[in-house]
Short mmCIF file of C-alpha atoms in Angstrom, two decimals:
data_model
loop_
_atom_site.label_atom_id
_atom_site.label_comp_id
_atom_site.label_asym_id
_atom_site.label_seq_id
_atom_site.Cartn_x
_atom_site.Cartn_y
_atom_site.Cartn_z
CA UNK D 1 -19.73 -15.04 -242.78
CA UNK D 2 -17.75 -14.03 -245.88
CA UNK D 3 -18.97 -15.39 -249.17
CA UNK D 4 -16.81 -18.09 -250.73
CA UNK D 5 -14.82 -16.85 -253.76
CA UNK D 6 -16.18 -19.85 -255.68
CA UNK D 7 -19.54 -21.58 -255.82
CA UNK D 8 -20.12 -24.46 -253.40
CA UNK D 9 -22.83 -27.10 -253.35
CA UNK D 10 -24.77 -24.99 -250.83
CA UNK D 11 -25.47 -22.43 -253.56
CA UNK D 12 -27.71 -24.62 -255.75
CA UNK D 13 -30.58 -27.12 -255.71
CA UNK D 14 -29.49 -30.15 -257.72
CA UNK D 15 -32.71 -32.17 -257.40
CA UNK D 16 -33.79 -33.44 -260.80
CA UNK D 17 -30.80 -31.81 -262.51
CA UNK D 18 -28.18 -33.34 -264.77
CA UNK D 19 -24.84 -32.87 -263.03
CA UNK D 20 -21.35 -33.19 -264.49
CA UNK D 21 -19.11 -34.40 -261.65
CA UNK D 22 -15.34 -34.31 -262.23
CA UNK D 23 -13.50 -36.29 -259.56
CA UNK D 24 -9.99 -37.72 -259.17
CA UNK D 25 -9.97 -41.44 -258.41
CA UNK D 26 -6.57 -42.00 -260.00
CA UNK D 27 -5.46 -44.97 -257.89
CA UNK D 28 -2.88 -47.75 -257.62
CA UNK D 29 -3.86 -50.54 -260.03
CA UNK D 30 -3.07 -54.26 -260.07
CA UNK D 31 -1.02 -54.52 -263.29
CA UNK D 32 -2.38 -57.99 -264.04
CA UNK D 33 -6.09 -57.66 -263.29
CA UNK D 34 -6.55 -53.90 -263.68
CA UNK D 35 -8.34 -53.82 -260.34
CA UNK D 36 -8.08 -50.91 -257.91
CA UNK D 37 -5.83 -51.91 -254.98
CA UNK D 38 -6.30 -48.77 -252.84
CA UNK D 39 -9.72 -47.11 -252.81
CA UNK D 40 -8.86 -44.25 -250.43
CA UNK D 41 -9.77 -41.61 -253.00
CA UNK D 42 -13.06 -43.32 -253.86
CA UNK D 43 -14.12 -43.11 -250.22
CA UNK D 44 -13.46 -39.36 -250.13
CA UNK D 45 -16.08 -38.83 -252.86
CA UNK D 46 -18.96 -40.72 -251.26
CA UNK D 47 -20.20 -37.59 -249.48
CA UNK D 48 -20.45 -35.51 -252.66
CA UNK D 49 -22.13 -38.31 -254.62
CA UNK D 50 -24.60 -39.16 -251.85
CA UNK D 51 -25.65 -35.51 -251.62
CA UNK D 52 -26.65 -35.77 -255.28
CA UNK D 53 -28.92 -38.79 -254.71
CA UNK D 54 -31.89 -37.07 -256.38
CA UNK D 55 -29.88 -35.87 -259.37
CA UNK D 56 -28.68 -37.45 -262.60
CA UNK D 57 -24.95 -37.71 -261.98
CA UNK D 58 -22.35 -38.23 -264.71
CA UNK D 59 -18.85 -38.88 -263.38
CA UNK D 60 -15.75 -37.90 -265.33
CA UNK D 61 -12.32 -39.03 -264.12
CA UNK D 62 -8.88 -40.09 -265.30
CA UNK D 63 -6.48 -42.95 -264.55
CA UNK D 64 -2.74 -43.00 -265.21
CA UNK D 65 -0.85 -41.37 -268.06
CA UNK D 66 -0.34 -42.53 -271.66
CA UNK D 67 2.39 -45.15 -271.77
CA UNK D 68 2.16 -46.10 -268.08
CA UNK D 69 1.04 -49.53 -266.87
CA UNK D 70 -1.83 -47.99 -264.89
CA UNK D 71 -3.26 -46.19 -267.94
CA UNK D 72 -6.41 -48.30 -268.05
CA UNK D 73 -10.14 -48.09 -268.64
CA UNK D 74 -12.43 -46.92 -265.84
CA UNK D 75 -14.78 -49.90 -266.25
CA UNK D 76 -13.56 -51.55 -263.04
CA UNK D 77 -13.54 -48.17 -261.26
CA UNK D 78 -17.26 -47.86 -261.99
CA UNK D 79 -17.95 -51.27 -260.48
CA UNK D 80 -15.82 -50.53 -257.43
CA UNK D 81 -17.53 -47.20 -256.81
CA UNK D 82 -20.93 -48.84 -257.17
CA UNK D 83 -20.06 -51.40 -254.49
CA UNK D 84 -18.95 -48.65 -252.09
CA UNK D 85 -22.13 -46.66 -252.72
CA UNK D 86 -24.44 -49.66 -252.65
CA UNK D 87 -25.88 -48.38 -255.94
CA UNK D 88 -25.53 -49.19 -259.63
CA UNK D 89 -22.97 -47.12 -261.53
CA UNK D 90 -23.42 -47.55 -265.28
CA UNK D 91 -20.18 -47.48 -267.26
CA UNK D 92 -20.16 -45.99 -270.76
CA UNK D 93 -16.95 -46.77 -272.66
CA UNK D 94 -16.61 -43.36 -274.26
CA UNK D 95 -16.32 -39.73 -273.19
CA UNK D 96 -18.16 -38.15 -276.11
CA UNK D 97 -20.36 -39.33 -278.95
CA UNK D 98 -23.88 -40.56 -279.62
CA UNK D 99 -23.76 -43.43 -277.10
CA UNK D 100 -22.81 -41.00 -274.32
CA UNK D 101 -25.48 -38.49 -275.31
CA UNK D 102 -28.20 -41.14 -275.48
CA UNK D 103 -27.24 -42.61 -272.10
CA UNK D 104 -27.26 -39.19 -270.44
CA UNK D 105 -30.55 -38.04 -271.97
CA UNK D 106 -32.23 -41.28 -270.82
CA UNK D 107 -31.15 -40.89 -267.17
CA UNK D 108 -33.66 -40.81 -264.32
CA UNK D 109 -33.24 -39.11 -260.96
CA UNK D 110 -30.82 -41.13 -258.82
CA UNK D 111 -28.97 -42.63 -261.80
CA UNK D 112 -25.17 -42.54 -261.91
CA UNK D 113 -23.04 -42.93 -265.03
CA UNK D 114 -19.25 -43.06 -265.24
CA UNK D 115 -17.66 -42.17 -268.57
CA UNK D 116 -14.38 -43.49 -269.95
CA UNK D 117 -10.91 -42.34 -268.85
CA UNK D 118 -10.65 -38.69 -269.92
CA UNK D 119 -6.94 -39.10 -270.66
CA UNK D 120 -7.76 -41.53 -273.47
CA UNK D 121 -8.50 -38.33 -275.40
CA UNK D 122 -5.68 -36.09 -276.63
CA UNK D 123 -7.82 -32.98 -276.11
CA UNK D 124 -7.63 -33.60 -272.38
CA UNK D 125 -3.85 -33.57 -272.13
CA UNK D 126 -2.55 -31.51 -275.03
CA UNK D 127 -4.82 -28.47 -275.06
CA UNK D 128 -4.13 -25.88 -272.39
CA UNK D 129 -6.51 -23.08 -271.56
CA UNK D 130 -5.38 -20.17 -273.69
CA UNK D 131 -8.88 -18.73 -273.96
CA UNK D 132 -10.82 -20.30 -276.79
CA UNK D 133 -8.82 -23.50 -277.20
CA UNK D 134 -10.54 -25.65 -274.56
CA UNK D 135 -13.95 -24.15 -275.32
CA UNK D 136 -13.63 -25.32 -278.94
CA UNK D 137 -12.70 -28.92 -278.15
CA UNK D 138 -15.02 -31.79 -279.04
CA UNK D 139 -15.15 -32.61 -275.33
CA UNK D 140 -16.57 -29.22 -274.31
CA UNK D 141 -18.81 -28.76 -277.35
CA UNK D 142 -20.34 -32.23 -276.92
CA UNK D 143 -20.74 -32.30 -273.14
CA UNK D 144 -21.61 -28.68 -272.36
CA UNK D 145 -25.14 -28.97 -273.82
CA UNK D 146 -26.00 -32.01 -271.68
CA UNK D 147 -25.68 -30.60 -268.15
CA UNK D 148 -27.33 -28.08 -265.85
CA UNK D 149 -24.34 -27.79 -263.50
CA UNK D 150 -20.65 -28.66 -263.47
CA UNK D 151 -19.23 -29.81 -260.13
CA UNK D 152 -15.43 -29.87 -260.01
CA UNK D 153 -14.28 -31.98 -257.07
CA UNK D 154 -10.90 -33.22 -258.29
CA UNK D 155 -8.70 -31.60 -255.64
CA UNK D 156 -5.67 -33.86 -256.32
CA UNK D 157 -5.66 -32.47 -259.88
CA UNK D 158 -6.13 -28.74 -259.13
CA UNK D 159 -2.69 -27.97 -260.56
CA UNK D 160 -3.65 -29.51 -263.92
CA UNK D 161 -4.84 -27.20 -266.69
CA UNK D 162 -6.87 -29.84 -268.52
CA UNK D 163 -10.06 -29.67 -270.52
CA UNK D 164 -12.40 -31.67 -268.26
CA UNK D 165 -11.24 -29.60 -265.27
CA UNK D 166 -11.23 -26.03 -266.58
CA UNK D 167 -12.86 -26.18 -270.01
CA UNK D 168 -16.45 -25.45 -268.91
CA UNK D 169 -15.86 -22.27 -266.93
CA UNK D 170 -17.54 -20.03 -269.53
CA UNK D 171 -20.53 -22.33 -270.10
CA UNK D 172 -22.56 -22.61 -266.87
CA UNK D 173 -21.90 -22.48 -263.11
CA UNK D 174 -18.82 -24.46 -262.07
CA UNK D 175 -19.11 -25.55 -258.44
CA UNK D 176 -16.59 -26.85 -255.91
CA UNK D 177 -17.62 -30.28 -254.63
CA UNK D 178 -17.50 -31.22 -250.96
CA UNK D 179 -13.96 -32.64 -251.10
CA UNK D 180 -12.64 -29.57 -252.91
CA UNK D 181 -14.32 -27.26 -250.40
CA UNK D 182 -13.04 -29.24 -247.39
CA UNK D 183 -9.48 -29.43 -248.71
CA UNK D 184 -9.22 -25.72 -249.48
CA UNK D 185 -10.77 -24.68 -246.16
CA UNK D 186 -8.50 -27.04 -244.18
CA UNK D 187 -5.33 -25.88 -245.90
CA UNK D 188 -6.28 -22.20 -245.68
CA UNK D 189 -7.02 -22.66 -241.98
CA UNK D 190 -3.49 -24.01 -241.46
CA UNK D 191 -1.87 -21.30 -243.56
CA UNK D 192 -3.76 -18.47 -241.87
CA UNK D 193 -3.65 -19.78 -238.29
CA UNK D 194 -2.19 -17.41 -235.70
CA UNK D 195 -1.39 -20.22 -233.23
CA UNK D 196 2.38 -20.57 -232.91
CA UNK D 197 4.79 -22.32 -233.08
CA UNK D 198 3.82 -23.55 -236.56
CA UNK D 199 5.91 -26.45 -237.79
CA UNK D 200 6.41 -28.18 -241.13
CA UNK D 201 7.97 -31.64 -241.34
CA UNK D 202 9.28 -32.40 -244.83
CA UNK D 203 10.69 -35.79 -245.76
CA UNK D 204 10.61 -38.35 -248.53
CA UNK D 205 12.45 -38.40 -251.83
CA UNK D 206 10.68 -35.58 -253.71
CA UNK D 207 13.39 -33.02 -253.15
CA UNK D 208 12.02 -30.47 -255.62
CA UNK D 209 8.68 -30.35 -253.77
CA UNK D 210 10.40 -29.92 -250.40
CA UNK D 211 12.55 -27.07 -251.67
CA UNK D 212 9.60 -25.45 -253.48
CA UNK D 213 7.60 -24.91 -250.30
CA UNK D 214 10.51 -23.99 -248.01
CA UNK D 215 10.93 -20.45 -249.32
CA UNK D 216 7.24 -19.45 -249.21
CA UNK D 217 6.73 -21.19 -245.86
CA UNK D 218 9.53 -19.28 -244.16
CA UNK D 219 9.41 -15.99 -246.09
CA UNK D 220 5.67 -15.52 -245.54
CA UNK D 221 5.71 -16.81 -241.97
CA UNK D 222 3.33 -19.65 -242.83
CA UNK D 223 5.49 -21.77 -240.52
CA UNK D 224 8.09 -20.84 -237.94
CA UNK D 225 10.36 -23.85 -238.45
CA UNK D 226 10.89 -26.79 -240.79
CA UNK D 227 12.22 -30.24 -239.88
CA UNK D 228 13.78 -32.15 -242.77
CA UNK D 229 14.22 -35.90 -243.07
CA UNK D 230 14.72 -38.39 -245.89
CA UNK D 231 16.39 -37.36 -249.14
CA UNK D 232 15.06 -33.82 -248.59
CA UNK D 233 17.39 -33.55 -245.58
CA UNK D 234 20.30 -35.04 -247.52
CA UNK D 235 20.31 -32.35 -250.21
CA UNK D 236 20.29 -29.58 -247.57
CA UNK D 237 23.20 -31.26 -245.78
CA UNK D 238 25.09 -31.60 -249.07
CA UNK D 239 24.42 -27.91 -249.80
CA UNK D 240 25.83 -26.98 -246.39
CA UNK D 241 29.12 -28.73 -247.21
CA UNK D 242 28.56 -31.85 -245.11
CA UNK D 243 29.69 -35.24 -246.44
CA UNK D 244 26.63 -37.35 -247.26
CA UNK D 245 28.56 -40.06 -249.10
CA UNK D 246 28.93 -40.87 -252.77
CA UNK D 247 25.93 -43.16 -253.01
CA UNK D 248 23.59 -40.55 -251.53
CA UNK D 249 24.92 -37.86 -253.85
CA UNK D 250 24.40 -40.18 -256.83
CA UNK D 251 20.84 -40.85 -255.70
CA UNK D 252 20.09 -37.12 -255.70
CA UNK D 253 21.75 -36.67 -259.10
CA UNK D 254 19.51 -39.38 -260.55
CA UNK D 255 16.42 -37.94 -258.87
CA UNK D 256 16.73 -34.59 -260.61
CA UNK D 257 18.97 -33.66 -263.54
CA UNK D 258 18.86 -30.05 -262.33
CA UNK D 259 20.27 -31.02 -258.94
CA UNK D 260 23.01 -28.36 -259.15
CA UNK D 261 20.37 -25.63 -259.33
CA UNK D 262 18.53 -27.24 -256.42
CA UNK D 263 21.75 -27.27 -254.40
CA UNK D 264 22.14 -23.53 -255.00
CA UNK D 265 18.55 -22.96 -253.87
CA UNK D 266 19.27 -24.95 -250.70
CA UNK D 267 22.39 -22.87 -250.03
CA UNK D 268 20.37 -19.68 -250.40
CA UNK D 269 17.65 -20.95 -248.05
CA UNK D 270 20.23 -22.02 -245.46
CA UNK D 271 21.96 -18.64 -245.62
CA UNK D 272 18.67 -16.86 -244.89
CA UNK D 273 16.90 -19.29 -242.58
CA UNK D 274 19.54 -21.50 -240.93
CA UNK D 275 18.06 -20.83 -237.49
CA UNK D 276 14.62 -22.04 -238.62
CA UNK D 277 15.67 -25.20 -240.47
CA UNK D 278 16.35 -28.41 -238.52
CA UNK D 279 18.42 -31.18 -240.11
CA UNK D 280 19.26 -34.66 -238.73
CA UNK D 281 22.12 -34.99 -236.24
CA UNK D 282 22.66 -38.67 -236.98
CA UNK D 283 21.63 -41.47 -239.34
CA UNK D 284 21.24 -45.21 -239.66
CA UNK D 285 23.28 -46.64 -242.54
CA UNK D 286 22.08 -49.19 -245.08
CA UNK D 287 23.27 -51.93 -245.47
CA UNK D 288 25.62 -51.69 -242.46
CA UNK D 289 22.75 -51.09 -239.98
CA UNK D 290 25.02 -48.92 -237.83
CA UNK D 291 24.62 -45.31 -236.70
CA UNK D 292 26.72 -42.41 -237.90
CA UNK D 293 26.87 -38.80 -236.69
CA UNK D 294 26.13 -36.08 -239.22
CA UNK D 295 29.45 -34.79 -240.59
CA UNK D 296 31.33 -38.06 -240.12
CA UNK D 297 32.63 -39.72 -243.28
CA UNK D 298 29.97 -41.92 -244.85
CA UNK D 299 31.51 -45.26 -245.95
CA UNK D 300 31.33 -46.05 -249.67
CA UNK D 301 28.17 -47.82 -250.76
CA UNK D 302 26.14 -46.76 -247.73
CA UNK D 303 22.76 -45.05 -247.88
CA UNK D 304 21.51 -42.69 -245.19
CA UNK D 305 18.46 -44.88 -244.68
CA UNK D 306 16.87 -43.42 -241.54
CA UNK D 307 17.40 -40.70 -238.96
CA UNK D 308 19.20 -41.74 -235.78
CA UNK D 309 18.28 -41.70 -232.08
CA UNK D 310 19.53 -38.16 -231.36
CA UNK D 311 17.57 -36.78 -234.30
CA UNK D 312 14.43 -38.58 -233.12
CA UNK D 313 14.87 -37.07 -229.64
CA UNK D 314 15.47 -33.52 -230.94
CA UNK D 315 12.69 -33.59 -233.52
CA UNK D 316 10.18 -35.08 -231.05
CA UNK D 317 10.92 -32.26 -228.61
CA UNK D 318 10.23 -29.65 -231.32
CA UNK D 319 6.99 -31.42 -232.30
CA UNK D 320 5.87 -31.45 -228.66
CA UNK D 321 5.90 -27.63 -228.55
CA UNK D 322 4.11 -27.03 -231.88
CA UNK D 323 0.55 -25.67 -232.08
CA UNK D 324 0.15 -26.31 -235.83
CA UNK D 325 1.87 -29.10 -237.78
CA UNK D 326 2.14 -29.84 -241.50
CA UNK D 327 3.55 -33.31 -242.25
CA UNK D 328 4.68 -34.42 -245.70
CA UNK D 329 7.08 -37.29 -246.21
CA UNK D 330 8.76 -40.09 -244.22
CA UNK D 331 12.10 -39.77 -242.43
CA UNK D 332 13.72 -42.62 -244.32
CA UNK D 333 13.22 -46.05 -245.89
CA UNK D 334 10.26 -46.89 -243.66
CA UNK D 335 9.18 -49.75 -245.94
CA UNK D 336 12.13 -51.77 -244.60
CA UNK D 337 11.56 -52.64 -240.95
CA UNK D 338 15.19 -52.05 -239.92
CA UNK D 339 14.94 -48.45 -241.17
CA UNK D 340 11.40 -47.59 -240.08
CA UNK D 341 12.10 -46.40 -236.52
CA UNK D 342 12.68 -42.74 -237.39
CA UNK D 343 9.49 -42.41 -239.41
CA UNK D 344 7.51 -44.40 -236.85
CA UNK D 345 8.70 -42.32 -233.87
CA UNK D 346 8.27 -38.95 -235.57
CA UNK D 347 4.81 -39.89 -236.84
CA UNK D 348 3.93 -41.14 -233.35
CA UNK D 349 5.03 -37.82 -231.89
CA UNK D 350 2.78 -35.99 -234.37
CA UNK D 351 -0.15 -38.30 -233.63
CA UNK D 352 0.19 -37.69 -229.86
CA UNK D 353 0.41 -33.93 -230.26
CA UNK D 354 -2.72 -31.88 -229.44
CA UNK D 355 -1.70 -29.47 -232.24
CA UNK D 356 -3.86 -28.81 -235.28
CA UNK D 357 -2.48 -31.11 -237.99
CA UNK D 358 -2.61 -31.46 -241.75
CA UNK D 359 -0.95 -34.36 -243.54
CA UNK D 360 -0.30 -35.01 -247.22
CA UNK D 361 1.64 -37.13 -249.69
CA UNK D 362 1.17 -40.69 -250.87
CA UNK D 363 4.08 -42.26 -248.96
CA UNK D 364 3.13 -40.32 -245.83
CA UNK D 365 -0.40 -41.67 -245.92
CA UNK D 366 0.84 -45.20 -246.65
CA UNK D 367 3.12 -45.03 -243.60
CA UNK D 368 0.35 -43.61 -241.41
CA UNK D 369 -1.95 -46.46 -242.41
CA UNK D 370 0.82 -49.02 -241.89
CA UNK D 371 1.48 -47.69 -238.37
CA UNK D 372 -2.26 -47.54 -237.54
CA UNK D 373 -2.21 -43.78 -236.90
CA UNK D 374 -4.82 -42.51 -239.35
CA UNK D 375 -7.38 -41.66 -236.66
CA UNK D 376 -5.03 -39.33 -234.77
CA UNK D 377 -3.30 -37.35 -237.53
CA UNK D 378 -5.74 -34.48 -237.99
CA UNK D 379 -6.77 -33.67 -241.55
CA UNK D 380 -5.34 -36.08 -244.14
CA UNK D 381 -5.27 -34.40 -247.55
CA UNK D 382 -5.83 -36.27 -250.81
CA UNK D 383 -3.38 -33.96 -252.56
CA UNK D 384 0.21 -34.73 -253.47
CA UNK D 385 1.61 -32.35 -256.07
CA UNK D 386 -1.61 -30.35 -255.85
CA UNK D 387 -1.10 -29.74 -252.14
CA UNK D 388 2.53 -28.70 -252.60
CA UNK D 389 1.67 -26.32 -255.44
CA UNK D 390 -1.11 -24.74 -253.41
CA UNK D 391 1.07 -24.28 -250.33
CA UNK D 392 3.95 -22.84 -252.36
CA UNK D 393 1.73 -20.12 -253.83
CA UNK D 394 1.98 -21.25 -257.44
CA UNK D 395 -0.93 -20.57 -259.83
CA UNK D 396 -3.64 -23.21 -259.43
CA UNK D 397 -5.62 -23.47 -262.70
CA UNK D 398 -8.66 -25.27 -261.27
CA UNK D 399 -9.17 -22.91 -258.32
CA UNK D 400 -8.54 -19.90 -260.58
CA UNK D 401 -11.19 -21.31 -262.94
CA UNK D 402 -13.74 -21.74 -260.13
CA UNK D 403 -13.16 -18.19 -258.88
CA UNK D 404 -13.43 -16.79 -262.42
CA UNK D 405 -16.67 -18.72 -262.98
CA UNK D 406 -18.34 -17.31 -259.87
CA UNK D 407 -17.41 -13.78 -260.91
CA UNK D 408 -18.81 -14.44 -264.39
CA UNK D 409 -22.12 -15.98 -263.30
CA UNK D 410 -22.61 -14.59 -259.82
CA UNK D 411 -21.30 -11.07 -259.94
CA UNK D 412 -18.58 -9.60 -257.73
#
């Protein structure tokens, strides 16, 4: 078996060691109480933490961004994680300093500490890795001397070049945690699979993400075909010269100020891959709740809120033939019952398919859970932007850092 390009937890004995564990439990927060309202990400980390039961584990994580309502302390996160583990998780309300150092040096085997939100510190967000910059931060200089190993398991943040993620790569071994390892292996398996047809289903409102992966997917043969739904489909239809209605055009314009450039990218993709891109044949209008064929004039004030019956039939037939499926994004406004049919039927078709499946994106996972399909959707990734960046072939700072670290400490 080929050696992993980065260290994994199989490469070291962590018993009795002090372990720095960087995870990503950035979660939806109740704006009034500060409590975590969706602990999906917490659950993904139980395996890594439980494997370290004989170690001294110090957890570093972030929550929200400065200025946002969910930019809160991790105190309640520590309590929530402790309840899931059935173990005490001590919270220390700082990331660096004497209180942190004392708490870590006094740890016994089996102890778990969670430090304060790393994004409370400007060094985390503002300093990018230009060589010495991260290494000279207070964060790295203070924490690097306290640990034997650094486990980086924050897959949803792999596209972030931030100090607690990539700043320790020159200090000691940096190791992919179990979630990181599983995510990368699952995605690589999909990308490298020789079982065809390979199908991507792209929906939702994040049009830039959908366009970003389309080129690499089709140019490199990662997938054979792409089905588009949601706003992602609308911008391709607009680019092809089809009337999508004033309100839908305005929605796209508000979504991205560079929408004109995105339209040109869509035109280019359609000119090269029109036979491999599938767009909806019909839609359900909101608020009229009537169907309209693609190309018919969209009445003023109407949103293309869901795909129609013909689109459901065509897309389901394509899904039925696929051997590998990547699903990212709903077909429409699934949160409103009257416009949930398209998403529900397409997701049902994916769930019933015997194909190998990988699913990602926050709204996608929410819809899957709402429809009760989570047990039949293959591998459900924790990544949103991270997953899209990885699939589109963009540089991934955290993975690059892990690979560099193994070369530095483990030879070629």
